[in-house]
Short mmCIF file of C-alpha atoms in Angstrom, two decimals:
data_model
loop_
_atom_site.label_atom_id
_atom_site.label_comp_id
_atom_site.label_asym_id
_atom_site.label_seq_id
_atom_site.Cartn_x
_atom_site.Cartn_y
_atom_site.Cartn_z
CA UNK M 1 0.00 0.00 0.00
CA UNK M 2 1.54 3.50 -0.97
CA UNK M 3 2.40 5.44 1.70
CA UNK M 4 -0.58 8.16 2.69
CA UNK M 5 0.04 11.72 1.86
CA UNK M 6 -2.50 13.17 4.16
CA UNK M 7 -1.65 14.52 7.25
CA UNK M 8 -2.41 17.24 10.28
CA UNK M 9 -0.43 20.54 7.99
CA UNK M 10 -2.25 19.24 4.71
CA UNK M 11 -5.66 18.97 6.30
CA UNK M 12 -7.81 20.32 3.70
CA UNK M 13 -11.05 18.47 2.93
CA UNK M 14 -15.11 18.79 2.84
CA UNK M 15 -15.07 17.82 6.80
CA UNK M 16 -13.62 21.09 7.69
CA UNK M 17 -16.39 22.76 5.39
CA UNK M 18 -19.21 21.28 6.57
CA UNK M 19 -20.49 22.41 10.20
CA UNK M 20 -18.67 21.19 13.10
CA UNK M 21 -22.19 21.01 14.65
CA UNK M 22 -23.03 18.26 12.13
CA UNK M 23 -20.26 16.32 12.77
CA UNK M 24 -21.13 15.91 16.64
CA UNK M 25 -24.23 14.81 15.65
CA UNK M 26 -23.08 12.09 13.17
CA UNK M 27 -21.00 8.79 12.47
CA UNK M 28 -21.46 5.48 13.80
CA UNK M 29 -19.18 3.73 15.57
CA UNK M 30 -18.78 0.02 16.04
CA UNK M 31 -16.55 -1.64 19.24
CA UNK M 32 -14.45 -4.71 18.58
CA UNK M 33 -13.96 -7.94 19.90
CA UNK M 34 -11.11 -10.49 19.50
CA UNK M 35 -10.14 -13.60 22.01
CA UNK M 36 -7.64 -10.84 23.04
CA UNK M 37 -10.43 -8.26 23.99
CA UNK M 38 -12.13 -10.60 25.90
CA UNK M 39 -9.15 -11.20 27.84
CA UNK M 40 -8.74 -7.33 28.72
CA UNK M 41 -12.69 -7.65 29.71
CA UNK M 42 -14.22 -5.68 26.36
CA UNK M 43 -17.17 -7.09 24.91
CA UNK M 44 -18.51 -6.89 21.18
CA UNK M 45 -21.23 -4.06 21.36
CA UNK M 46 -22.09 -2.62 18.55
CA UNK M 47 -23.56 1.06 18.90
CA UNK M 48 -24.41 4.43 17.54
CA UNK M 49 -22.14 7.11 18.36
CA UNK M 50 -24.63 9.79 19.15
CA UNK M 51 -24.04 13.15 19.48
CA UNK M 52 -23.42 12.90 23.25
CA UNK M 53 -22.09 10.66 26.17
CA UNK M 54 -22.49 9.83 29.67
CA UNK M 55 -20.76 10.98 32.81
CA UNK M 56 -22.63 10.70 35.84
CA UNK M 57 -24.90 13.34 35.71
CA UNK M 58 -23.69 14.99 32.45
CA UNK M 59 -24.40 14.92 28.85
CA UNK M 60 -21.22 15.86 27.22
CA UNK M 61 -20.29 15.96 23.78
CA UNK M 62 -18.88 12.66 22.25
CA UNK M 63 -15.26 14.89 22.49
CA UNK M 64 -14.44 17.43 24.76
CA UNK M 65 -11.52 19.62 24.79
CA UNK M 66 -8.10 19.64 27.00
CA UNK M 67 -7.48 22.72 27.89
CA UNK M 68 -3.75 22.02 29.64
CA UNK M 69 -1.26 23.40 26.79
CA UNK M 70 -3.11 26.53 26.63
CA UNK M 71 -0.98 27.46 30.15
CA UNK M 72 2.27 25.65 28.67
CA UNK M 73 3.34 22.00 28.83
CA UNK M 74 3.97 20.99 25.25
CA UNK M 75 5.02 24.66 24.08
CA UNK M 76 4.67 28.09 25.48
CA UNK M 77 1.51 29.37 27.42
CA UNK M 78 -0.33 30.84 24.84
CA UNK M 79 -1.85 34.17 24.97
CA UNK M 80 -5.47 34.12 26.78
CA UNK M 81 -7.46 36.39 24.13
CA UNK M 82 -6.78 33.93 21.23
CA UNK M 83 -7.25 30.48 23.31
CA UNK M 84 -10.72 32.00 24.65
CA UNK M 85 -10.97 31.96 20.78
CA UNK M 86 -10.19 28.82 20.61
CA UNK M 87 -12.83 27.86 23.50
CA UNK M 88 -15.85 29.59 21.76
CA UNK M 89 -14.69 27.75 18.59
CA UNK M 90 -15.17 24.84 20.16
CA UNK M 91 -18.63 25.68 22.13
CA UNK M 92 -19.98 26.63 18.68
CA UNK M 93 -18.97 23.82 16.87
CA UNK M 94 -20.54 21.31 19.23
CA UNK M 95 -18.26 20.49 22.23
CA UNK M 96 -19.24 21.48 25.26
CA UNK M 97 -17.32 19.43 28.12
CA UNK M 98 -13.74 20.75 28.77
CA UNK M 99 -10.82 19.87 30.97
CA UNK M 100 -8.46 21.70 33.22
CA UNK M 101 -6.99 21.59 36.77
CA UNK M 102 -5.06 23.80 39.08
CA UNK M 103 -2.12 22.95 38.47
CA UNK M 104 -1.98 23.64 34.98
CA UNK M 105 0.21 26.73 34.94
CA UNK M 106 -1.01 26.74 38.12
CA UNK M 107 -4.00 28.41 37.19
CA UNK M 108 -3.82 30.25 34.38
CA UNK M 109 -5.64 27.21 32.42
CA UNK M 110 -8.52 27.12 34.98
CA UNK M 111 -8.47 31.25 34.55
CA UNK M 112 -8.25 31.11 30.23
CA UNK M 113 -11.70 28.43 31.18
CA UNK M 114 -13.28 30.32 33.04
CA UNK M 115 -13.25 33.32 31.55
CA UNK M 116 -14.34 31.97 28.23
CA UNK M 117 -17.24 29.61 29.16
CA UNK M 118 -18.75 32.45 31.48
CA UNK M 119 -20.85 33.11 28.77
CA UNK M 120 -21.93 29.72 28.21
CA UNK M 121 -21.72 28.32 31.62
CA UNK M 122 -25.56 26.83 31.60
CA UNK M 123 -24.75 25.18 28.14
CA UNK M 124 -20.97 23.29 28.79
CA UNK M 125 -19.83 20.93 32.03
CA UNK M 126 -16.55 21.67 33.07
CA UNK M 127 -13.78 19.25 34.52
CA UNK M 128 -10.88 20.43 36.97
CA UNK M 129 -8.62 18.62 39.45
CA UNK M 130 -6.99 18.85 42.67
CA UNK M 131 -4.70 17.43 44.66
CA UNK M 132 -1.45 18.78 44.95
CA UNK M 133 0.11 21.77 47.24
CA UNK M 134 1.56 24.88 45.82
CA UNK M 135 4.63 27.02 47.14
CA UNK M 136 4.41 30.60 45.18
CA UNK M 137 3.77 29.50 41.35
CA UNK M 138 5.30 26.28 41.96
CA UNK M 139 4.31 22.86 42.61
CA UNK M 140 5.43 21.73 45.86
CA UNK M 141 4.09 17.91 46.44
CA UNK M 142 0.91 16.10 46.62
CA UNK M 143 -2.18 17.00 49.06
CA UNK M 144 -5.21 15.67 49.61
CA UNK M 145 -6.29 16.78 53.01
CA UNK M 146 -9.78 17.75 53.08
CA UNK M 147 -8.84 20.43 54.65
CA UNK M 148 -7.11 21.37 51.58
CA UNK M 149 -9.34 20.37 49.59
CA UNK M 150 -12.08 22.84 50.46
CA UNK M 151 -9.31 25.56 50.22
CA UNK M 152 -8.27 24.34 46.62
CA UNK M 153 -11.86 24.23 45.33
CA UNK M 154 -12.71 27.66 46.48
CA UNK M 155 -9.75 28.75 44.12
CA UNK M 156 -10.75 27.03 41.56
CA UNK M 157 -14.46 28.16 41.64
CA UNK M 158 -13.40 31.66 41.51
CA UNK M 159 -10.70 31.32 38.84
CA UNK M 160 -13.44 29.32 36.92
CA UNK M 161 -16.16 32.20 37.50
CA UNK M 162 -18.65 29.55 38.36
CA UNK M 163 -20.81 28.03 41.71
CA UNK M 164 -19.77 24.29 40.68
CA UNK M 165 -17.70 22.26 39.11
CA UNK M 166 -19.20 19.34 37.07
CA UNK M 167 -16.83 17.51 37.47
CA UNK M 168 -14.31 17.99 40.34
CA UNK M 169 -11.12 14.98 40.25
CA UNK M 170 -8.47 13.76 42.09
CA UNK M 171 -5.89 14.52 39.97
CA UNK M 172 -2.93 12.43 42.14
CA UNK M 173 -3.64 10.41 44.57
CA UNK M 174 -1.80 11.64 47.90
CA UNK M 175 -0.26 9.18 49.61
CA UNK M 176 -0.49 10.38 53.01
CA UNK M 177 -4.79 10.70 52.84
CA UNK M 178 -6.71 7.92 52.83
CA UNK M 179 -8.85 7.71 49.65
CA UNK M 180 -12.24 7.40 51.74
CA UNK M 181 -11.18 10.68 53.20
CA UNK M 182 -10.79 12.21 49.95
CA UNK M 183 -13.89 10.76 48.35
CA UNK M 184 -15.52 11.55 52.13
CA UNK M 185 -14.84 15.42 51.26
CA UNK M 186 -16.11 15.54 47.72
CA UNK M 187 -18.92 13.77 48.78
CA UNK M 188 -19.53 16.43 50.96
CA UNK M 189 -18.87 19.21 48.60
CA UNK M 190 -21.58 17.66 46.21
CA UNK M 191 -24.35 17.93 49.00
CA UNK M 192 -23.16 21.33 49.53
CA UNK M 193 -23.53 21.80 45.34
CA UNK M 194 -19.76 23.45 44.84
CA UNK M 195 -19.16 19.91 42.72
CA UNK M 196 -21.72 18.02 40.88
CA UNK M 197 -20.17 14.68 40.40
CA UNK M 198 -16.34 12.91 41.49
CA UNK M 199 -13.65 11.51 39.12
CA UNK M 200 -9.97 9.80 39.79
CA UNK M 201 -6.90 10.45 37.88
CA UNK M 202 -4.17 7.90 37.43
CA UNK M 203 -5.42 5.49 40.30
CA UNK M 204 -5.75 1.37 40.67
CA UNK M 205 -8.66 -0.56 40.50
CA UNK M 206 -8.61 -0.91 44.32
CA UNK M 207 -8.55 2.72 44.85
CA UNK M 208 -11.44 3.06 42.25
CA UNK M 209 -13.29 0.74 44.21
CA UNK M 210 -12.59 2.07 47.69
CA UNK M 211 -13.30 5.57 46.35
CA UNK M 212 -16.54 4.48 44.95
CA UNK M 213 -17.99 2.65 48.06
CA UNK M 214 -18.09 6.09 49.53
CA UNK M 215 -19.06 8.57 46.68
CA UNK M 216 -20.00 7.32 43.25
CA UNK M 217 -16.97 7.87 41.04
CA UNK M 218 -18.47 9.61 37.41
CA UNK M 219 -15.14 8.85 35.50
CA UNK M 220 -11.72 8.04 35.75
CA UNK M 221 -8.90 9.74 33.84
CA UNK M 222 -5.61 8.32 32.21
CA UNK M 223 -3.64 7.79 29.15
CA UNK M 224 -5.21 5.86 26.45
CA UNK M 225 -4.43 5.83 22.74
CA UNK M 226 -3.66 3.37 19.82
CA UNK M 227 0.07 3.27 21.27
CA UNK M 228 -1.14 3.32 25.22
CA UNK M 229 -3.17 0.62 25.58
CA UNK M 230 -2.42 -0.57 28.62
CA UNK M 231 -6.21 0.30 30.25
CA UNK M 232 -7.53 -2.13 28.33
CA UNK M 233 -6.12 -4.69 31.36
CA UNK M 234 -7.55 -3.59 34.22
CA UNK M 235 -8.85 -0.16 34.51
CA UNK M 236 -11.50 -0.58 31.59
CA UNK M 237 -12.81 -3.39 32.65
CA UNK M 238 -13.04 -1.81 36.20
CA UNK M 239 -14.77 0.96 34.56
CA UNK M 240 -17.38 -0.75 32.92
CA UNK M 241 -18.08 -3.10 36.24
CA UNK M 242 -18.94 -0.27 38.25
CA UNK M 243 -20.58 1.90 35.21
CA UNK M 244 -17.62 4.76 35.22
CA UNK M 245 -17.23 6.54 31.98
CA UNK M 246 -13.31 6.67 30.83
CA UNK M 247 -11.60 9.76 29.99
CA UNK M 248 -8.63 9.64 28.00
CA UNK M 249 -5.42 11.62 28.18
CA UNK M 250 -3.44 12.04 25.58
CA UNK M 251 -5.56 10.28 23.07
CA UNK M 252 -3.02 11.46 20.27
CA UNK M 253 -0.04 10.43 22.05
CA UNK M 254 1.32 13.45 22.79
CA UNK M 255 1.16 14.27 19.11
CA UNK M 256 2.66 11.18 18.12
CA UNK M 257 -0.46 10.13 16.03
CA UNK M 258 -0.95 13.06 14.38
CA UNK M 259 1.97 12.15 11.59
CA UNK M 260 3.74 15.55 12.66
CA UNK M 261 6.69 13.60 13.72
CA UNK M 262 9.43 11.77 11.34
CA UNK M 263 11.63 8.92 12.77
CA UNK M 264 14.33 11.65 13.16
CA UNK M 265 12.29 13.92 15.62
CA UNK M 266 14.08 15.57 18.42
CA UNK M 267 11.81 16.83 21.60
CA UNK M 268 12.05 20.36 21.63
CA UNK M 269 14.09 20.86 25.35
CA UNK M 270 11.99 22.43 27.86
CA UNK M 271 8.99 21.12 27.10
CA UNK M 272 7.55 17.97 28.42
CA UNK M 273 8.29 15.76 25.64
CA UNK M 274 11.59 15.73 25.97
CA UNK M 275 11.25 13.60 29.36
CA UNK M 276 9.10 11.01 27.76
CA UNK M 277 10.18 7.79 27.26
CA UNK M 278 8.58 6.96 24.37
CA UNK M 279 10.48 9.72 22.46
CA UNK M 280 13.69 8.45 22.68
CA UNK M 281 15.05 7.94 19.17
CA UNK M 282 15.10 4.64 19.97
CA UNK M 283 11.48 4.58 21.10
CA UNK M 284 10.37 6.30 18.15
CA UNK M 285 11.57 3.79 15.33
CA UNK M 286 9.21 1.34 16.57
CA UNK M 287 6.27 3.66 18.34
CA UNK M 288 6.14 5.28 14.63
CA UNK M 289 5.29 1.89 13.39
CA UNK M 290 1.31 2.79 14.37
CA UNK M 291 1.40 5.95 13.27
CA UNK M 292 2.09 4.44 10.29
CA UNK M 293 -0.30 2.32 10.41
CA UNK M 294 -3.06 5.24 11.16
CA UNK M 295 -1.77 6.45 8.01
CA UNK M 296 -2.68 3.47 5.99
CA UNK M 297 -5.87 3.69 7.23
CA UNK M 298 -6.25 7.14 6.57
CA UNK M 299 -5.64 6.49 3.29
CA UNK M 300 -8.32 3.96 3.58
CA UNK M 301 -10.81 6.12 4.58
CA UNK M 302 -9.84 9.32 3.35
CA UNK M 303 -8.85 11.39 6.37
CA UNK M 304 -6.12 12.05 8.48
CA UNK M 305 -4.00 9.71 10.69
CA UNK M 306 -5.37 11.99 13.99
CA UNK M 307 -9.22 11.43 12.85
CA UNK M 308 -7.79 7.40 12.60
CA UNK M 309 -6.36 7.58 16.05
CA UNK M 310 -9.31 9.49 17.61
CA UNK M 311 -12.38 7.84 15.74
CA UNK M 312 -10.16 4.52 16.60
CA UNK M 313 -10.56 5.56 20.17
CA UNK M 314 -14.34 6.44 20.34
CA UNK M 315 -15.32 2.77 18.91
CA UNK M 316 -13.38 0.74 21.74
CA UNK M 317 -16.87 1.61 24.31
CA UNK M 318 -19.72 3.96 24.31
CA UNK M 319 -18.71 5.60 27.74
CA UNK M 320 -15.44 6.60 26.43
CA UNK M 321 -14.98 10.44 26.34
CA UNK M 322 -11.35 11.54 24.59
CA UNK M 323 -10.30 15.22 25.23
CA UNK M 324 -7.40 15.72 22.75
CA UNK M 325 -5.90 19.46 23.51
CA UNK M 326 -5.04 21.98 20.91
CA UNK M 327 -4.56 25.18 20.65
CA UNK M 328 -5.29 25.56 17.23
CA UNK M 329 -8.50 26.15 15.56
CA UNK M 330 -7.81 24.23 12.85
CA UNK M 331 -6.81 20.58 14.86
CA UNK M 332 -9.77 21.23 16.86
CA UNK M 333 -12.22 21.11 13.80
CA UNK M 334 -10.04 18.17 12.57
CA UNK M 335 -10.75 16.14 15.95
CA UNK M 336 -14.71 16.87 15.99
CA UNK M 337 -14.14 15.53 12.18
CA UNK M 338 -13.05 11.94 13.60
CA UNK M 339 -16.70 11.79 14.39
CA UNK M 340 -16.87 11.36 10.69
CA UNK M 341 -15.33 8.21 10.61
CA UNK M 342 -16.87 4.81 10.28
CA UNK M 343 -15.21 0.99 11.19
CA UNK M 344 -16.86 -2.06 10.66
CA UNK M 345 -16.27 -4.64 13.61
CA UNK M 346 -14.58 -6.44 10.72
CA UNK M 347 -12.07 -3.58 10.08
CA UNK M 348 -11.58 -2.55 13.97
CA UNK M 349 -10.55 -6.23 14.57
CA UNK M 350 -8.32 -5.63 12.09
CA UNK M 351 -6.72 -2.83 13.09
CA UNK M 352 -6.30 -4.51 16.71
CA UNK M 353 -4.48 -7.65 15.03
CA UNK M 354 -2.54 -5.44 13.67
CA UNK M 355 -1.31 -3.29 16.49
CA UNK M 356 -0.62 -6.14 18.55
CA UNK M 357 2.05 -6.99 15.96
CA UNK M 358 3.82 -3.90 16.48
CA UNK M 359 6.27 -3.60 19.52
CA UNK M 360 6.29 -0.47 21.06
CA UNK M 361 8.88 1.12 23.42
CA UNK M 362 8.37 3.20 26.24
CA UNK M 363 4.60 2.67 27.70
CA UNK M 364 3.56 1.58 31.50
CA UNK M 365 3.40 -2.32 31.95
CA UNK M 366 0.57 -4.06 32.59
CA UNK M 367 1.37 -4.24 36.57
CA UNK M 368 1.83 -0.38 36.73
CA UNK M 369 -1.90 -0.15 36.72
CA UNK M 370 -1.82 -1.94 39.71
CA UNK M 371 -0.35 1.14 41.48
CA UNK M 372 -1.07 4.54 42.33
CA UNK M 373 0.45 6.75 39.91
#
């Protein structure tokens, strides 16, 4: 098969003419199944990918937004006027759940949100996190007191301009709090209507658990992609025991799947690539293997290797919500265009046969989900 030519800089076709709007509202989505799947605890459920998904209480759009690079991580923080922008792109084009947390920046993400969804605030849900302790603008360790807690929300209600959060997380799980405390406090927070519903980031199954005999967790939050995979093991199927919708991070690998990057890419120093370990050069010649392979199918399917990656994503269950972050315009009409994108059940268990060919380099093993991150 001749290698695709379309990718994120080239993006030019009739998805980004037609109404973002319309593509929330379309495509149809089918899950897979494999004796592998059934393994990692994912059934064969076919479904429509409606215009909107589950978390707790919410209705959200199929795919939010991740609003962290706007304060800095992968590049520079960007300037607020033209991510708020950005934001009310987004809000008109269909999406209306976004993500942030305190310590993005600190703050300045939660303060870009806020001020841009004021607005709007009866038409989106918005997602922050706490958990960690700050020392002027730095980060200075985890905490999850409830004391804290209380403190940290009232921050982050006021940078967000808004009486509630929809959906308030644990972003880190502090060691030194029991997790019945924590979900104790939020529990508490929802009665008193400053949160409306309680999500984990980067915890085990037995904190999910232990967490969610106290205060019904909404969603949990970590890495999945094509090239991450490894919440498929325990943390899905976790998930979908105790009905928890599934958030991914990173759902383009840190850019990885977009195509942007050639097999001689660098990390840019300073930026939090660079500490990633699957971006070594070494890493990358066999990581780049499925974003090749997103290419074929893009060339399949006539799109791009990020609507691949993404629409890839949104087929694996129905209570899956991705929130790939941009801060352009443009790669935020591209993602609502995965929507677009149709797999059989005969072509996704392709795809899977094929990725579990690939070695990859780099990713946490199958045990690390067993711990606390």
């Amino acid at each position: 098969m001749k290698k695709s030519n379309i990718n994120r800089r080239d993006f030019i076709q009739n998805s980004t003419l037609m109404s973002a709007g319309l593509l929330l509202g379309s495509a149809s989505l089918m899950s897979f199944s494999s004796k592998e799947d059934s393994l990692h605890g994912l059934n064969d459920i076919s479904y429509s990918n409606k215009k909107n998904r589950k978390i707790g209480t919410l209705e959200v759009s199929a795919i939010g937004l991740g609003c962290m690079s706007m304060a800095g991580v992968y590049n520079p923080p960007q300037d607020k006027s033209e991510m708020i922008k950005v934001i009310h792109k987004a809000v008109d084009s269909g999406v209306n759940f976004f993500d942030t947390a305190e310590v993005y920046g600190p703050y300045f993400s939660e303060e870009i949100v806020g001020e841009a969804l004021k607005p709007y605030r009866n038409q989106v849900s918005i997602a922050s996190k706490f958990g960690f302790d700050f020392s002027g603008n730095g980060r200075n360790g985890r905490n999850s007191r409830p004391e804290h807690i209380r403190t940290a929300v009232e921050g982050m209600l006021k940078r967000l301009q808004t009486d509630t959060i929809d959906l308030l997380y644990l972003h880190r799980m502090d060691p030194g709090t029991p997790i019945e405390d924590i979900a104790g406090t939020v529990k508490d927070l929802i009665k008193e209507g400053k949160a409306r519903n309680f999500g984990l980031s980067e915890v085990n199954p037995e904190t999910i658990k232990r967490a969610n005999a106290i205060q019904k967790v909404a969603a949990v939050q970590s890495e999945y992609s094509m090239l991450e995979r490894v919440m498929e093991h325990y943390i899905l199927p976790t998930c979908e025991a105790l009905d928890i919708a599934f958030v991914p991070w990173g759902p383009l690998c840190r850019g990885m799947l977009t195509g942007r990057f050639g097999y001689d890419y660098i990390p840019e120093v300073g930026f939090r690539r660079a500490g990633v370990p699957y971006y070594t050069p070494e890493a990358l010649k066999a990581n780049l293997k499925v974003t090749d392979l997103a290419k074929e199918w893009a060339e399949k399917k006539g799109t791009t290797p990020t609507q691949i990656a993404l629409a890839w994503l949104l087929a694996q269950k129905p209570y899956i919500v991705p929130i790939p972050g941009t801060t352009n315009p443009n790669h935020l009409i591209e993602n609502i265009g995965s929507l677009e994108v149709n797999f059989s059940n005969a072509e996704l268990k392709e795809i899977r046969v094929a990725l579990e060919q690939i070695p990859t380099i780099g990713f946490r093993s199958k045990e690390a989900t067993l711990e606390n991150q």
